[in-house]
CSV table of N, CA and C in Angstrom, one decimal:
chain,number,residue,atom,x,y,z
A,109,GLU,N,14.1,-1.5,-2.5
A,109,GLU,CA,14.2,-1.1,-1.1
A,109,GLU,C,15.4,-0.2,-0.8
A,110,ALA,N,16.7,-0.6,-1.2
A,110,ALA,CA,17.8,0.3,-1.1
A,110,ALA,C,18.1,0.8,-2.5
A,111,ALA,N,17.9,2.0,-2.8
A,111,ALA,CA,18.1,2.6,-4.1
A,111,ALA,C,19.5,2.4,-4.6
A,112,ASP,N,19.6,2.1,-5.9
A,112,ASP,CA,20.9,1.9,-6.6
A,112,ASP,C,21.8,0.9,-5.9
A,113,SER,N,21.2,-0.1,-5.4
A,113,SER,CA,22.0,-1.2,-4.7
A,113,SER,C,21.5,-2.5,-5.2
A,114,PHE,N,22.3,-3.5,-4.9
A,114,PHE,CA,21.9,-4.9,-5.3
A,114,PHE,C,22.7,-5.9,-4.5
A,115,GLY,N,22.3,-7.1,-4.5
A,115,GLY,CA,22.9,-8.2,-3.7
A,115,GLY,C,23.0,-9.5,-4.5
A,116,VAL,N,23.9,-10.3,-4.1
A,116,VAL,CA,24.0,-11.6,-4.8
A,116,VAL,C,24.2,-12.7,-3.6
A,117,ALA,N,23.5,-13.8,-3.7
A,117,ALA,CA,23.7,-14.9,-2.8
A,117,ALA,C,24.0,-16.1,-3.6
A,118,CYS,N,25.0,-16.9,-3.1
A,118,CYS,CA,25.4,-18.1,-3.8
A,118,CYS,C,26.0,-19.1,-2.8
A,119,ILE,N,26.2,-20.3,-3.3
A,119,ILE,CA,26.9,-21.3,-2.5
A,119,ILE,C,28.2,-21.6,-3.2
A,120,VAL,N,29.3,-21.5,-2.5
A,120,VAL,CA,30.6,-21.7,-3.0
A,120,VAL,C,31.1,-23.1,-2.5
A,121,ASP,N,31.4,-24.0,-3.4
A,121,ASP,CA,31.8,-25.3,-3.1
A,121,ASP,C,33.2,-25.5,-3.7
A,122,ASN,N,34.2,-25.7,-2.8
A,122,ASN,CA,35.6,-25.9,-3.3
A,122,ASN,C,36.0,-27.3,-3.3
A,123,GLY,N,35.0,-28.2,-3.2
A,123,GLY,CA,35.3,-29.7,-3.2
A,123,GLY,C,35.6,-30.3,-1.8
A,124,LYS,N,35.9,-29.4,-0.9
A,124,LYS,CA,36.1,-29.9,0.5
A,124,LYS,C,35.1,-29.3,1.5
A,125,THR,N,34.8,-28.0,1.3
A,125,THR,CA,33.9,-27.3,2.2
A,125,THR,C,32.9,-26.5,1.3
A,126,ARG,N,31.8,-26.2,1.9
A,126,ARG,CA,30.8,-25.4,1.2
A,126,ARG,C,30.4,-24.2,2.1
A,127,GLN,N,30.3,-23.0,1.4
A,127,GLN,CA,29.9,-21.8,2.1
A,127,GLN,C,28.7,-21.1,1.5
A,128,PHE,N,27.8,-20.6,2.3
A,128,PHE,CA,26.7,-19.8,1.8
A,128,PHE,C,27.3,-18.3,1.8
A,129,VAL,N,27.3,-17.6,0.7
A,129,VAL,CA,27.9,-16.3,0.7
A,129,VAL,C,26.9,-15.3,0.2
A,130,VAL,N,26.8,-14.2,0.8
A,130,VAL,CA,26.0,-13.1,0.4
A,130,VAL,C,26.8,-11.8,0.2
A,131,TYR,N,26.7,-11.2,-0.9
A,131,TYR,CA,27.4,-9.9,-1.2
A,131,TYR,C,26.4,-8.9,-1.4
A,132,VAL,N,26.6,-7.7,-0.9
A,132,VAL,CA,25.7,-6.5,-1.2
A,132,VAL,C,26.6,-5.4,-1.7
A,133,PHE,N,26.1,-4.6,-2.6
A,133,PHE,CA,26.8,-3.5,-3.2
A,133,PHE,C,25.9,-2.3,-3.2
A,134,GLY,N,26.5,-1.1,-2.9
A,134,GLY,CA,25.7,0.1,-2.9
A,134,GLY,C,24.8,0.2,-1.7
A,135,ALA,N,25.1,-0.5,-0.6
A,135,ALA,CA,24.2,-0.5,0.6
A,135,ALA,C,24.6,0.7,1.5
A,136,PRO,N,23.6,1.2,2.2
A,136,PRO,CA,23.9,2.3,3.1
A,136,PRO,C,24.9,1.8,4.2
A,137,GLN,N,25.8,2.7,4.5
A,137,GLN,CA,26.8,2.4,5.5
A,137,GLN,C,26.2,2.2,6.9
A,138,THR,N,26.7,1.3,7.7
A,138,THR,CA,26.3,1.0,9.0
A,138,THR,C,27.0,2.0,10.0
A,139,ASP,N,26.3,2.4,11.0
A,139,ASP,CA,27.0,3.2,12.0
A,139,ASP,C,27.6,2.3,13.1
A,140,SER,N,28.0,2.9,14.2
A,140,SER,CA,28.8,2.2,15.2
A,140,SER,C,28.3,0.8,15.6
A,141,LYS,N,27.0,0.7,15.9
A,141,LYS,CA,26.4,-0.6,16.4
A,141,LYS,C,25.5,-1.3,15.4
A,142,GLU,N,25.1,-0.6,14.4
A,142,GLU,CA,24.2,-1.2,13.4
A,142,GLU,C,24.8,-2.4,12.7
A,143,ALA,N,24.0,-3.3,12.2
A,143,ALA,CA,24.5,-4.4,11.4
A,143,ALA,C,23.4,-4.9,10.5
A,144,TYR,N,23.7,-5.3,9.3
A,144,TYR,CA,22.8,-6.0,8.4
A,144,TYR,C,22.7,-7.4,8.9
A,145,GLN,N,21.4,-8.0,8.9
A,145,GLN,CA,21.2,-9.3,9.3
A,145,GLN,C,20.5,-10.1,8.1
A,146,VAL,N,21.1,-11.2,7.8
A,146,VAL,CA,20.6,-12.1,6.7
A,146,VAL,C,19.6,-13.1,7.3
A,147,TRP,N,18.4,-13.2,6.7
A,147,TRP,CA,17.4,-14.1,7.2
A,147,TRP,C,17.1,-15.1,6.1
A,148,LEU,N,17.1,-16.4,6.4
A,148,LEU,CA,16.7,-17.4,5.5
A,148,LEU,C,15.3,-17.8,5.9
A,149,VAL,N,14.4,-17.8,4.9
A,149,VAL,CA,13.0,-18.1,5.2
A,149,VAL,C,12.6,-19.4,4.5
A,150,LYS,N,12.0,-20.3,5.3
A,150,LYS,CA,11.6,-21.6,4.8
A,150,LYS,C,10.2,-21.9,5.4
A,151,ASP,N,9.2,-22.1,4.6
A,151,ASP,CA,7.8,-22.3,5.0
A,151,ASP,C,7.4,-21.3,6.1
A,152,GLY,N,7.7,-20.0,5.8
A,152,GLY,CA,7.3,-18.9,6.7
A,152,GLY,C,8.1,-18.8,8.0
A,153,GLN,N,9.1,-19.6,8.2
A,153,GLN,CA,9.9,-19.5,9.4
A,153,GLN,C,11.2,-18.9,9.1
A,154,ARG,N,11.6,-17.9,9.8
A,154,ARG,CA,12.9,-17.2,9.6
A,154,ARG,C,14.0,-17.8,10.5
A,155,ARG,N,15.2,-17.8,9.9
A,155,ARG,CA,16.4,-18.3,10.6
A,155,ARG,C,17.5,-17.3,10.2
A,156,SER,N,18.2,-16.9,11.2
A,156,SER,CA,19.3,-16.0,10.9
A,156,SER,C,20.5,-16.7,10.4
A,157,ALA,N,21.1,-16.2,9.3
A,157,ALA,CA,22.3,-16.7,8.7
A,157,ALA,C,23.5,-16.0,9.2
A,158,GLY,N,23.3,-14.9,9.9
A,158,GLY,CA,24.4,-14.1,10.4
A,158,GLY,C,24.3,-12.6,10.1
A,159,THR,N,25.3,-11.9,10.5
A,159,THR,CA,25.3,-10.4,10.4
A,159,THR,C,26.6,-10.0,9.7
A,160,PHE,N,26.5,-8.7,9.1
A,160,PHE,CA,27.7,-8.1,8.6
A,160,PHE,C,27.5,-6.6,8.6
A,161,ARG,N,28.6,-5.9,8.5
A,161,ARG,CA,28.6,-4.4,8.5
A,161,ARG,C,29.0,-3.9,7.1
A,162,VAL,N,28.7,-2.7,6.8
A,162,VAL,CA,29.0,-2.1,5.5
A,162,VAL,C,29.8,-0.8,5.8
A,163,ALA,N,31.0,-0.6,5.2
A,163,ALA,CA,31.8,0.6,5.3
A,163,ALA,C,31.4,1.6,4.3
A,164,ASP,N,32.1,2.7,4.2
A,164,ASP,CA,31.7,3.8,3.3
A,164,ASP,C,31.7,3.4,1.8
A,165,GLN,N,32.3,2.3,1.4
A,165,GLN,CA,32.3,1.9,0.0
A,165,GLN,C,30.9,1.3,-0.4
A,166,GLY,N,30.1,1.0,0.6
A,166,GLY,CA,28.8,0.4,0.3
A,166,GLY,C,28.8,-1.1,0.0
A,167,MET,N,29.9,-1.8,0.4
A,167,MET,CA,30.0,-3.3,0.1
A,167,MET,C,30.0,-4.0,1.4
A,168,GLY,N,29.2,-5.1,1.5
A,168,GLY,CA,29.2,-6.0,2.6
A,168,GLY,C,29.2,-7.4,2.2
A,169,VAL,N,29.8,-8.3,3.0
A,169,VAL,CA,29.9,-9.7,2.7
A,169,VAL,C,29.6,-10.5,4.0
A,170,LEU,N,28.8,-11.6,3.8
A,170,LEU,CA,28.5,-12.6,4.8
A,170,LEU,C,28.9,-13.9,4.2
A,171,SER,N,29.7,-14.7,5.0
A,171,SER,CA,30.0,-16.1,4.6
A,171,SER,C,29.7,-17.0,5.8
A,172,MET,N,28.9,-18.0,5.5
A,172,MET,CA,28.4,-19.0,6.5
A,172,MET,C,28.8,-20.4,6.0
A,173,PRO,N,29.5,-21.2,6.9
A,173,PRO,CA,29.8,-22.6,6.5
A,173,PRO,C,28.5,-23.4,6.4
A,174,ILE,N,28.4,-24.3,5.5
A,174,ILE,CA,27.2,-25.2,5.4
A,174,ILE,C,27.7,-26.6,5.8
A,175,ALA,N,27.1,-27.1,6.9
A,175,ALA,CA,27.5,-28.3,7.5
A,175,ALA,C,26.9,-29.5,6.7
A,176,SER,N,25.7,-29.4,6.2
A,176,SER,CA,25.0,-30.5,5.6
A,176,SER,C,25.1,-30.4,4.1
A,177,ASN,N,24.5,-31.3,3.4
A,177,ASN,CA,24.6,-31.3,1.9
A,177,ASN,C,23.5,-30.4,1.3
A,178,THR,N,22.6,-29.9,2.2
A,178,THR,CA,21.6,-29.0,1.7
A,178,THR,C,21.4,-27.8,2.5
A,179,LEU,N,21.0,-26.7,1.9
A,179,LEU,CA,20.6,-25.5,2.6
A,179,LEU,C,19.3,-25.1,2.1
A,180,ALA,N,18.2,-25.4,2.9
A,180,ALA,CA,16.9,-25.3,2.4
A,180,ALA,C,16.3,-23.9,2.8
A,181,PHE,N,15.9,-23.1,1.8
A,181,PHE,CA,15.2,-21.9,2.1
A,181,PHE,C,14.4,-21.5,0.9
A,182,ASP,N,13.3,-20.8,1.1
A,182,ASP,CA,12.4,-20.3,0.0
A,182,ASP,C,12.8,-18.9,-0.4
A,183,THR,N,13.1,-18.0,0.5
A,183,THR,CA,13.5,-16.7,0.2
A,183,THR,C,14.6,-16.2,1.2
A,184,ILE,N,15.2,-15.1,0.8
A,184,ILE,CA,16.2,-14.4,1.6
A,184,ILE,C,15.8,-13.0,1.9
A,185,GLY,N,15.9,-12.5,3.1
A,185,GLY,CA,15.7,-11.1,3.4
A,185,GLY,C,16.9,-10.6,4.2
A,186,ILE,N,17.2,-9.3,4.0
A,186,ILE,CA,18.3,-8.7,4.7
A,186,ILE,C,17.7,-7.4,5.3
A,187,THR,N,17.9,-7.3,6.7
A,187,THR,CA,17.4,-6.2,7.4
A,187,THR,C,18.5,-5.4,8.0
A,188,LEU,N,18.3,-4.1,8.2
A,188,LEU,CA,19.3,-3.2,8.9
A,188,LEU,C,18.8,-3.1,10.3
A,189,GLU,N,19.6,-3.7,11.2
A,189,GLU,CA,19.3,-3.9,12.6
A,189,GLU,C,20.1,-2.9,13.5
A,190,PRO,N,19.5,-2.5,14.7
A,190,PRO,CA,20.2,-1.6,15.6
A,190,PRO,C,21.5,-2.2,16.1
A,191,ASP,N,21.6,-3.5,16.1
A,191,ASP,CA,22.9,-4.2,16.6
A,191,ASP,C,22.9,-5.5,16.0
A,192,ASP,N,24.0,-6.3,16.3
A,192,ASP,CA,24.1,-7.6,15.7
A,192,ASP,C,23.7,-8.8,16.6
A,193,ARG,N,22.7,-8.5,17.5
A,193,ARG,CA,22.4,-9.6,18.5
A,193,ARG,C,20.9,-10.0,18.4
A,194,GLY,N,20.2,-9.8,17.3
A,194,GLY,CA,18.8,-10.1,17.3
A,194,GLY,C,18.5,-11.5,16.9
A,195,ASP,N,17.4,-12.0,17.5
A,195,ASP,CA,16.9,-13.4,17.2
A,195,ASP,C,15.7,-13.3,16.2
A,196,GLU,N,15.2,-12.1,16.1
A,196,GLU,CA,14.0,-11.8,15.2
A,196,GLU,C,14.3,-10.4,14.6
A,197,PRO,N,13.8,-10.2,13.4
A,197,PRO,CA,14.0,-8.9,12.7
A,197,PRO,C,13.4,-7.8,13.6
A,198,ARG,N,14.1,-6.7,13.8
A,198,ARG,CA,13.7,-5.5,14.5
A,198,ARG,C,13.8,-4.3,13.6
A,199,GLY,N,14.6,-4.4,12.6
A,199,GLY,CA,14.9,-3.3,11.7
A,199,GLY,C,14.1,-3.3,10.4
A,200,VAL,N,14.5,-2.5,9.5
A,200,VAL,CA,13.8,-2.3,8.2
A,200,VAL,C,14.4,-3.3,7.2
A,201,LYS,N,13.6,-3.9,6.4
A,201,LYS,CA,14.1,-4.7,5.3
A,201,LYS,C,14.7,-3.9,4.3
A,202,ILE,N,15.9,-4.2,3.9
A,202,ILE,CA,16.7,-3.4,2.9
A,202,ILE,C,16.8,-4.2,1.6
A,203,PHE,N,17.0,-5.5,1.7
A,203,PHE,CA,17.1,-6.4,0.5
A,203,PHE,C,16.2,-7.6,0.7
A,204,GLY,N,15.8,-8.2,-0.5
A,204,GLY,CA,15.1,-9.4,-0.4
A,204,GLY,C,15.1,-10.1,-1.8
A,205,SER,N,15.0,-11.4,-1.7
A,205,SER,CA,15.0,-12.2,-3.0
A,205,SER,C,13.6,-12.1,-3.6
A,206,ALA,N,13.6,-12.3,-4.9
A,206,ALA,CA,12.3,-12.3,-5.6
A,206,ALA,C,11.5,-13.5,-5.4
């Protein structure tokens, strides 16, 4: 979807707190209002994990605290949105899990 780019999603557990972290590398830069939005999909239902922006180096990071012991999802999708306020995808899918 995004040529010459890739992303990594992981859960970071430091023994006290847990974070869901998404890194993207080589992603197209966002303009003034655009944002990448991370979607967690479980049983066909999308839930936003948050948004991030990418500067001219092509790197973006999203970090989301995990309150429970589990974070259940089947797939991850990342869309490029016109702004950071969407409840549903409105932009183009740029990254996705296999």
